[in-house]
Amino acid sequence: MEVNPEYVSQNPGDVVYVFYRNPHTQDVANVQEAAVVNNPDNPGELAIFLYETYYPLTNEMAVYTSEADAMKAYEQYFG
């Protein structure tokens, strides 16, 4: 299980998995599939596209390349 702190290794079109906290119920989080895209607000940067929203892709974001790794981390943190 490895968090990918090297976000620069992601490319537009990659499918990744992130933790998503429900904005209406803050004590609910789950693993969600997202897409890596070019950031429309900052050309030359990458973003995560999730639920019709762009989130800047930074090295502070826990991004997993497989759902299995994301689920293991989720169990460790939220289990």
CSV table of C-alpha atoms in Angstrom, one decimal, residues 6-7 14 17-18 20 26 32 35-36 38 42-43 48 57 60 64 76-77 79:
chain,number,residue,atom,x,y,z
A,6,GLU,CA,4.8,12.1,-6.4
A,7,TYR,CA,1.7,13.5,-8.0
A,14,ASP,CA,-5.4,8.4,-15.4
A,17,TYR,CA,-8.8,6.7,-6.1
A,18,VAL,CA,-9.1,9.2,-3.3
A,20,TYR,CA,-14.0,11.8,-0.3
A,26,GLN,CA,-18.7,15.2,7.8
A,32,GLN,CA,-14.1,7.4,-4.7
A,35,ALA,CA,-10.0,11.3,-13.1
A,36,VAL,CA,-6.7,13.1,-13.4
A,38,ASN,CA,-5.5,19.2,-16.9
A,42,ASN,CA,-4.4,26.8,-14.0
A,43,PRO,CA,-3.0,25.7,-17.4
A,48,ILE,CA,-8.6,15.7,-9.8
A,57,LEU,CA,-3.6,17.9,-7.6
A,60,GLU,CA,-0.7,16.9,0.0
A,64,TYR,CA,-4.0,5.8,-4.9
A,76,GLN,CA,-6.3,1.8,8.4
A,77,TYR,CA,-7.5,5.4,8.9
A,79,GLY,CA,-11.7,1.2,10.0
